[in-house]
Short mmCIF file of C-alpha atoms in Angstrom, two decimals:
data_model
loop_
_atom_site.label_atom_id
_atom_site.label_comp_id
_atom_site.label_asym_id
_atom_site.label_seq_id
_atom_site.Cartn_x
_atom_site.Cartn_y
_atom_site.Cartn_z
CA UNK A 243 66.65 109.89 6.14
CA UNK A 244 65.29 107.26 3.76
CA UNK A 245 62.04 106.04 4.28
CA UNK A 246 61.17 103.13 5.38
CA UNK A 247 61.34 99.94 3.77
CA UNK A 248 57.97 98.31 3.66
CA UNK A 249 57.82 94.50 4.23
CA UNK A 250 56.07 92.35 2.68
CA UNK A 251 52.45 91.07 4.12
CA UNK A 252 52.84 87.70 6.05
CA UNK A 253 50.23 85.22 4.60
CA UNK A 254 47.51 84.36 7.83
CA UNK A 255 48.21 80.56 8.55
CA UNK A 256 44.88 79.65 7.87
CA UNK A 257 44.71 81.05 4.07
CA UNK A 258 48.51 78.75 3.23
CA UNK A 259 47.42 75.37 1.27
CA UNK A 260 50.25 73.42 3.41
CA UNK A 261 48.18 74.34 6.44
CA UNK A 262 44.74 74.01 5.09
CA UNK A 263 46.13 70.40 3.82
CA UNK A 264 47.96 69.70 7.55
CA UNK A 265 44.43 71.04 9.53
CA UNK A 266 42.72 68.45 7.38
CA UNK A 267 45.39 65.52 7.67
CA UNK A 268 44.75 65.99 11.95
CA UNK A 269 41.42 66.18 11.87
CA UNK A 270 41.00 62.96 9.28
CA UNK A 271 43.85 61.57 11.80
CA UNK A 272 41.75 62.70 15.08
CA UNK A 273 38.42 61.24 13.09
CA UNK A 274 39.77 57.80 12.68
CA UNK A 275 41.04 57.64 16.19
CA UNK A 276 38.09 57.94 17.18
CA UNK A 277 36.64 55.51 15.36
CA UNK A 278 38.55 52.92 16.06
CA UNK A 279 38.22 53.53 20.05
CA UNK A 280 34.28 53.57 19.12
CA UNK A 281 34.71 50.11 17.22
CA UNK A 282 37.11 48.39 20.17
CA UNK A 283 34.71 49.68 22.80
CA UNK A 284 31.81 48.36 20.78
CA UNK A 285 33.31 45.19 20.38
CA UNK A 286 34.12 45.02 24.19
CA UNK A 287 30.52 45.88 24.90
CA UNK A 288 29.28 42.75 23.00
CA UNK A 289 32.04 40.50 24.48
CA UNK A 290 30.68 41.26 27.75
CA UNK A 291 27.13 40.94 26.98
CA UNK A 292 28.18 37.48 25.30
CA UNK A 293 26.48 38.60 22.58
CA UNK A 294 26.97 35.63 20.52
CA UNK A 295 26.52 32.99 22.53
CA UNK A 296 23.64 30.28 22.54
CA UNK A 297 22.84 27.48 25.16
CA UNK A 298 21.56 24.04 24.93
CA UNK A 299 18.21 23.30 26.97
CA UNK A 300 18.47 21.44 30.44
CA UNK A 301 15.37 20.23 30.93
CA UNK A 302 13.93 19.63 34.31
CA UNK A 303 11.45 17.68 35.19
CA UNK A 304 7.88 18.61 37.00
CA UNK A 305 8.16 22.16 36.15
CA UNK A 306 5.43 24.42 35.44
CA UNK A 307 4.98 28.32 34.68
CA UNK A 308 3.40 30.90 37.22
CA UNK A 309 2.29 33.57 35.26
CA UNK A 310 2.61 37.61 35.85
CA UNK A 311 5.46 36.64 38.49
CA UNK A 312 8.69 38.05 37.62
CA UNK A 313 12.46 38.96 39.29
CA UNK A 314 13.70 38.76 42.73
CA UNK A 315 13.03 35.61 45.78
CA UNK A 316 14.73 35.69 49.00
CA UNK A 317 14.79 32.28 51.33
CA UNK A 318 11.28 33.74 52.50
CA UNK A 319 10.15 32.97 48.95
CA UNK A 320 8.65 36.27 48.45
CA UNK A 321 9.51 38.32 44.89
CA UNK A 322 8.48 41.01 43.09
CA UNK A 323 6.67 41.70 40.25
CA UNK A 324 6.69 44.68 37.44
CA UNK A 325 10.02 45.85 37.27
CA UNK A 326 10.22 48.74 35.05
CA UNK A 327 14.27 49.85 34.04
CA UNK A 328 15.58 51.70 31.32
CA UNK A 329 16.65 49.84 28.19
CA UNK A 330 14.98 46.85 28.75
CA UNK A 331 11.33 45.22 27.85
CA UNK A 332 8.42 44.78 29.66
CA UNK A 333 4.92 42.94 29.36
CA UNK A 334 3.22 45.39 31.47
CA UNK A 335 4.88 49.35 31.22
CA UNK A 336 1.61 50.82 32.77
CA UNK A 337 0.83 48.42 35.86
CA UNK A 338 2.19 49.15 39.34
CA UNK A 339 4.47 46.26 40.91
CA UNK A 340 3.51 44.30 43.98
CA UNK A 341 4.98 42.30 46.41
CA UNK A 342 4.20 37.95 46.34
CA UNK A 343 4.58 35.55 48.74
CA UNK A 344 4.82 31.78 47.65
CA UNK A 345 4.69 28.94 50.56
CA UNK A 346 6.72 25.83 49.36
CA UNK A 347 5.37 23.52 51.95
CA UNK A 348 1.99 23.68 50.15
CA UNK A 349 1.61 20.35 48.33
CA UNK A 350 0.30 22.58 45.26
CA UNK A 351 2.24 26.55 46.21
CA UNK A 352 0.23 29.56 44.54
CA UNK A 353 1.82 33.31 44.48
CA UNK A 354 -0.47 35.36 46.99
CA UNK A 355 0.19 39.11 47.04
CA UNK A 356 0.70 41.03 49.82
CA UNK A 357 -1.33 43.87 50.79
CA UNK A 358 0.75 47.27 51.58
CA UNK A 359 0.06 49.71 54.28
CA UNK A 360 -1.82 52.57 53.79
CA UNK A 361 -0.04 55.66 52.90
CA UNK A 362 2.99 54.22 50.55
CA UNK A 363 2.78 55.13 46.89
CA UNK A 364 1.84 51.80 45.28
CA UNK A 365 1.09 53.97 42.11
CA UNK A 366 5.11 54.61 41.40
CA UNK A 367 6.11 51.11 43.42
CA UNK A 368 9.24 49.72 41.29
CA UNK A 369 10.49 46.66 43.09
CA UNK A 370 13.35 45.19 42.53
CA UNK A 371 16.00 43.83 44.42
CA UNK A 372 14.20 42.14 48.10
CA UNK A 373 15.86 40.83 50.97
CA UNK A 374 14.39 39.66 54.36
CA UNK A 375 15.52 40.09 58.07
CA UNK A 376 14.54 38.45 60.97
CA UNK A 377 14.70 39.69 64.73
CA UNK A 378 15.27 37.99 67.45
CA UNK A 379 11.86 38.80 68.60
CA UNK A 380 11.07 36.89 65.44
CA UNK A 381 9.96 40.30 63.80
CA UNK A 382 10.31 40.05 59.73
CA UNK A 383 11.08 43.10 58.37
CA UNK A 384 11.48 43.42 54.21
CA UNK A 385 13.78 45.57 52.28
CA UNK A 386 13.07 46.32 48.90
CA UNK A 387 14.89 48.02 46.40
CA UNK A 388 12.77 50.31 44.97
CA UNK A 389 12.70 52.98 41.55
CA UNK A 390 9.82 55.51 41.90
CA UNK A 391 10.05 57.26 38.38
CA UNK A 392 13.44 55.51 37.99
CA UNK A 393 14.62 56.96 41.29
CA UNK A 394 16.02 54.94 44.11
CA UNK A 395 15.22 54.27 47.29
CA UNK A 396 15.86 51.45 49.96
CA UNK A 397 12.05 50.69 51.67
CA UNK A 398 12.11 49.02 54.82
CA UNK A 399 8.85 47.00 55.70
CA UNK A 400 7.40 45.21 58.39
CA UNK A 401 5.98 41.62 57.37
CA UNK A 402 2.45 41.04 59.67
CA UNK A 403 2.06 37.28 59.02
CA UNK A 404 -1.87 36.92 60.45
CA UNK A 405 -2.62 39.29 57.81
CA UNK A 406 -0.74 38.67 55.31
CA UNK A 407 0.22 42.19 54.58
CA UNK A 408 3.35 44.43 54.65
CA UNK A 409 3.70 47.93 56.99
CA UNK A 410 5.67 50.31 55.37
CA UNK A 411 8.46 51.60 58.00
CA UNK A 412 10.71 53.94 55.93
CA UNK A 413 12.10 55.12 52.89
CA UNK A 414 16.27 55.01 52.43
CA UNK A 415 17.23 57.47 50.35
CA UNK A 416 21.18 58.43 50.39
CA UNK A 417 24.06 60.24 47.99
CA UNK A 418 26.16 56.82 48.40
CA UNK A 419 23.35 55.08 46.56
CA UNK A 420 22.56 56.50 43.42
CA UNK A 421 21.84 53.71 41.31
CA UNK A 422 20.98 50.73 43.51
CA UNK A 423 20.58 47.30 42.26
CA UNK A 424 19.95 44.52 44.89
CA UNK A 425 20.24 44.30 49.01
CA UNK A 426 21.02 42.20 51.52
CA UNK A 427 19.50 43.04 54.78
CA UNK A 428 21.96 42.69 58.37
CA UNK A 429 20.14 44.15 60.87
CA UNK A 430 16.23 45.63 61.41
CA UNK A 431 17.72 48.71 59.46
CA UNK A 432 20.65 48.05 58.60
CA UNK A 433 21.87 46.23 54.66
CA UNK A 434 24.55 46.04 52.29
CA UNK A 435 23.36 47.31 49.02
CA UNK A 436 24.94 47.38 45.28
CA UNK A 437 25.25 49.91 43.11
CA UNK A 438 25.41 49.14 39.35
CA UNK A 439 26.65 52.05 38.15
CA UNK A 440 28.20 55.04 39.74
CA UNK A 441 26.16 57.58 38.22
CA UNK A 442 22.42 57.98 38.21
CA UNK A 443 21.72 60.10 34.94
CA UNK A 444 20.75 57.33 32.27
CA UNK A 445 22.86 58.99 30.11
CA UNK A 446 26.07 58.86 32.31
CA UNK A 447 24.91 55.23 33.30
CA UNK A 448 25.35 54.61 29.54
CA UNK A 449 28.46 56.24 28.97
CA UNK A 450 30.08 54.53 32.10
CA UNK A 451 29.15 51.22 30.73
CA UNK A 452 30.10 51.70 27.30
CA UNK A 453 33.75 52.83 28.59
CA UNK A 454 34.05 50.00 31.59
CA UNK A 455 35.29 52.68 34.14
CA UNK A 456 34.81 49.78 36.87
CA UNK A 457 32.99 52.48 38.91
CA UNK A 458 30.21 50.52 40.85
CA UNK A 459 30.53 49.57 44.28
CA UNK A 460 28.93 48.09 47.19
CA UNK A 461 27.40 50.25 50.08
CA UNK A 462 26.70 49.65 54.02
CA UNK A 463 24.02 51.38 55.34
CA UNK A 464 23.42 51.94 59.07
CA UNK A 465 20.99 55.10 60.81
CA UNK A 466 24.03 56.30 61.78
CA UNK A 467 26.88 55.26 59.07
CA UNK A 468 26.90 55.16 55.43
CA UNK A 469 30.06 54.43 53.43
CA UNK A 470 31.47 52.45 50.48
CA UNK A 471 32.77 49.10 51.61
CA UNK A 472 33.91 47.46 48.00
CA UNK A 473 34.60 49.19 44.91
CA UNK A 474 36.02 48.67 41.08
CA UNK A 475 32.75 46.51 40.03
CA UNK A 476 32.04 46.43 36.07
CA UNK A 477 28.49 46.39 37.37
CA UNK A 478 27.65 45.11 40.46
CA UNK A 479 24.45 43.49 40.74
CA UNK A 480 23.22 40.50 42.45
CA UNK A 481 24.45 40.32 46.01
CA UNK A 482 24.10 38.10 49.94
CA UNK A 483 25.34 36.53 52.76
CA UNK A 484 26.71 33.41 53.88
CA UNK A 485 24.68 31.29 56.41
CA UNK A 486 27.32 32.23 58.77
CA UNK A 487 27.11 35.85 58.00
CA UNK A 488 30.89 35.69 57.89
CA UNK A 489 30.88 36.11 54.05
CA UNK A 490 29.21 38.66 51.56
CA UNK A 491 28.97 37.88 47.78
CA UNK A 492 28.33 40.23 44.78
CA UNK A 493 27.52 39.15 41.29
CA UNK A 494 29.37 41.30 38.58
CA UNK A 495 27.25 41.13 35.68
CA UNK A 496 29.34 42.07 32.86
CA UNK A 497 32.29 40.63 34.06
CA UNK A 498 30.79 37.40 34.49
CA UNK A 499 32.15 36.87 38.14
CA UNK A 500 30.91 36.27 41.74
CA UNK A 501 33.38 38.22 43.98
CA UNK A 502 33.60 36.63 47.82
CA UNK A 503 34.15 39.23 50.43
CA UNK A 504 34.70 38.67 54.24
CA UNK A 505 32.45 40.61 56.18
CA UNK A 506 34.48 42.44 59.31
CA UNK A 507 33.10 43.33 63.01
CA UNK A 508 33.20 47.23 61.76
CA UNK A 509 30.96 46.43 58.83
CA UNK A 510 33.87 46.88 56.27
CA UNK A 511 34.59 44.34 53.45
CA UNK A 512 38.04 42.78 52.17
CA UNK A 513 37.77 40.32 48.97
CA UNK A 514 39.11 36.75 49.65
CA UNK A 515 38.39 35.66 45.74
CA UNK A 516 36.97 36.35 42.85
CA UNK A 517 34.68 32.88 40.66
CA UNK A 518 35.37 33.09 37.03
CA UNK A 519 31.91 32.30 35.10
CA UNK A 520 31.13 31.96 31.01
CA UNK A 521 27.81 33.95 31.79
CA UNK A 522 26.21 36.96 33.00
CA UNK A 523 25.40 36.51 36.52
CA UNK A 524 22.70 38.15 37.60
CA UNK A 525 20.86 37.48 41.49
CA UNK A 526 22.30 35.22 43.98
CA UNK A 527 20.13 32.52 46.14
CA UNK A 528 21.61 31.24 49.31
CA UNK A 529 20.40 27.53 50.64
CA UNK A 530 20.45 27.86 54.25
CA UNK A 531 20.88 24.16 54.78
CA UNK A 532 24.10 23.65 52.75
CA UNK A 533 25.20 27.33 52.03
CA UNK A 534 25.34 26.41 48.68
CA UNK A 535 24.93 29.70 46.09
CA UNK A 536 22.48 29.46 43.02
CA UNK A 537 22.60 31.50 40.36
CA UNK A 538 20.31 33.01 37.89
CA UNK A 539 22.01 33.51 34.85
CA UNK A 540 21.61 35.68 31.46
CA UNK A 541 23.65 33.23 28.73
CA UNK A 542 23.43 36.33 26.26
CA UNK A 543 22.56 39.51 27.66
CA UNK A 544 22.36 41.36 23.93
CA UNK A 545 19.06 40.08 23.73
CA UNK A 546 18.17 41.54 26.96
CA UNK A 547 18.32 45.12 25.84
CA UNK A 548 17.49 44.01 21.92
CA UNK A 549 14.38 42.64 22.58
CA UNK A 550 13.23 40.39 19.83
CA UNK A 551 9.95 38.12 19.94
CA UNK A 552 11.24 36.04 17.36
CA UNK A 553 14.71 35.60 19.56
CA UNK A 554 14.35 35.78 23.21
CA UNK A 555 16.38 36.16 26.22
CA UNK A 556 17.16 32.65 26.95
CA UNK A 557 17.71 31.87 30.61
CA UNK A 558 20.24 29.43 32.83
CA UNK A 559 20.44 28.54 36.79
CA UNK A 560 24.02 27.69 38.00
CA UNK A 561 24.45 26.30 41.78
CA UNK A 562 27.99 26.91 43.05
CA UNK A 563 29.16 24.12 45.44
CA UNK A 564 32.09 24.87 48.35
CA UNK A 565 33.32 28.45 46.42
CA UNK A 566 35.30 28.74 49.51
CA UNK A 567 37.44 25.93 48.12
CA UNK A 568 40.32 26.06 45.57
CA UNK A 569 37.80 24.77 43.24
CA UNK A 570 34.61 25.19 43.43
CA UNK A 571 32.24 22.59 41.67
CA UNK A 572 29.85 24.62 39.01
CA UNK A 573 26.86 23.12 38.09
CA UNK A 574 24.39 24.16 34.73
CA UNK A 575 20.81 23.04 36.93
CA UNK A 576 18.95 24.60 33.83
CA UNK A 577 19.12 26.42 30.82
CA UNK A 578 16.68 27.06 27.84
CA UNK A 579 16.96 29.31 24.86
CA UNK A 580 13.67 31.12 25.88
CA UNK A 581 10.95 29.00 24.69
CA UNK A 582 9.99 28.52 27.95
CA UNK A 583 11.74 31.02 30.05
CA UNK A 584 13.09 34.40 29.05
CA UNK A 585 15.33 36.12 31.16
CA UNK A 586 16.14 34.29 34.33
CA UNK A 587 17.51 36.70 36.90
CA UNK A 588 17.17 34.67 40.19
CA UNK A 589 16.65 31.09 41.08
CA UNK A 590 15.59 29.57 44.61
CA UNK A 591 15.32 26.16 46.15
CA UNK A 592 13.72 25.12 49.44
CA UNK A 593 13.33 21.16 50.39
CA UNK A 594 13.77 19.82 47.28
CA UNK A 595 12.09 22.75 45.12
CA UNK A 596 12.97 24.88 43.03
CA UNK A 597 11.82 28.44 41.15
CA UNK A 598 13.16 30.97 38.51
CA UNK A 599 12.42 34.26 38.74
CA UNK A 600 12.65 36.29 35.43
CA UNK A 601 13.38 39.87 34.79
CA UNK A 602 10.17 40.66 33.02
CA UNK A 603 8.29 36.95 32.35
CA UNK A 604 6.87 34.36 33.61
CA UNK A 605 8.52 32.39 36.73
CA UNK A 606 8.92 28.49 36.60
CA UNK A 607 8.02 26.48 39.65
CA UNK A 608 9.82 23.09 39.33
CA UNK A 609 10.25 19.54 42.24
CA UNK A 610 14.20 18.65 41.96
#
């Protein structure tokens, strides 16, 4: 028998120049694939954060500052003060925040601060969004949105006018709200609450806003049912009710819009319309009287998270007239390129008066 013949050895893949030259060509091809969805999502990032865009000042007049008062009012004029959030500035990082009450009737309104119950944490309090509720016992119980160590929790107080003070109730904490942004109270303990992102890990918050995955939502939370009643936000933020309490409204910050939602007997939400803005809308003021919505504004939120001294947030108030109707009438109340006012996050008007709350400055008090 003859022996066998021997073949010759197959070259390994790796080792052949073609392949080493075709491994290369995918991974160059991979590489700039990936740049380019890098560069579009960039680019969408600083479209939505109207990155470029300036405003003219709208003066008002008989306005003046109110120092160390900063973010959120409710039609109880009270707000807090020393938010602390990832990613963006702050005047005071090391002092707890508080809780101020303002009186409009006063001829000449100061910011008093509450005092807090004994036994709450005031060392890690992180308000930020605050909305009020009142029994018909005429009890007023305050919800606050609140970030111990930039967790989240829902606190639920009790408001003792003849001493000026707040009793801490409870502490909300839930899986459904892992990144909570702003409330709006419906019962004694009971609210609709936003969620900005759908994560809670800064670093997924990041990533979800760099990609738009339209993940945040809005949440109803009862003692006995929690569940999502709105979803596919950009980043839902600001949010209330109608005087009627027939309506809910949510602010979606980067995509510049104020979604209206009808509110339904079993707590769930359906969305009637969706406002169209040129800005980033942040909280959402209702007046009582004519149900009218104001607005406080961020004209370029870049220089929110790119804090520059030289360059500051600047700030604008919209008020929103009949948004029911086929077209609403919009309204630029004031605007300023932050030589005055950096960072206006809420505005609120009572009899004739109005004041902007800030994310991290000053708040202007001003007589419409």
């Amino acid at each position: 028998m003859a022996p066998p013949t021997e073949l010759p050895a197959r070259p390994e893949r790796g080792s052949a120049p073609g392949f080493r030259a075709m491994g290369r060509l995918v991974a160059v091809g991979l590489l700039g694939i990936a740049l380019a969805l890098l560069g579009e999502r960039l680019l969408a990032l600083r479209n939505r954060l109207k990155a470029s865009r300036e405003v003219e000042s709208i003066d008002l007049p008989n306005c003046h500052l109110i120092k160390g008062i900063a973010f959120v009012f409710n039609i109880f004029h009270c707000f807090g003060k020393g938010l602390k959030f990832p990613g963006l500035h702050s005047f005071a990082p090391d002092k707890p925040g508080g809780i101020l009450m303002m009186d409009l009737k006063e001829e000449k309104p100061r910011a008093r601060e509450l005092r807090i119950s004994r036994g709450f944490d005031l060392a890690s309090f992180n308000p930020h969004g605050i909305s009020t509720f009142i029994d018909n016992d005429d009890t007023v119980y305050l919800f606050v949105v609140n970030h111990p160590e930039f967790k989240n929790t829902v606190e639920i107080f009790k408001f003792e006018e003849a001493e000026n003070s707040l009793l801490h109730l409870k502490t909300v904490k839930h899986e459904l709200l892992p990144s909570v942004n702003d409330i709006t109270a419906v019962g004694p303990a009971h609210f609709y609450a936003t969620n900005d992102h759908y994560f809670s890990d800064p670093f997924l918050k990041y990533l979800e806003t760099y990609l738009n995955l339209h993940w945040a939502n809005v949440v109803y939370y009862s003692p006995n049912e929690v569940k999502v009643v709105a979803e596919g936000f950009d980043s839902a933020n600001g949010i209330n009710i109608s005087p009627d309490n027939k309506y809910i409204y949510v602010a979606d910050i980067l995509a510049h819009e104020i979604h209206v939602l009808e509110k339904h007997p079993n707590m769930n939400l359906t969305q009637l319309k969706v406002l169209e803005l040129d800005t980033l809308v942040d909280n959402l003021s209702i007046d009582p009287s004519s149900g009218d919505i104001w607005v406080g504004c961020h004209p370029n939120g870049q220089k929110l998270f790119v804090y520059d001294p030289n360059n500051p947030p600047s700030s604008e108030v919209l008020r929103i007239q009949n948004i029911l109707s086929e077209k609403p009438t919009v309204t630029t109340v004031y605007a300023n390129n932050g030589s005055v006012l950096q960072g206006s996050s809420v505005a609120s008007v009572y009899d004739g008066k109005l004041l902007i709350g800030t994310l991290y400055h000053r708040a202007l008090y001003c007589e419409l």
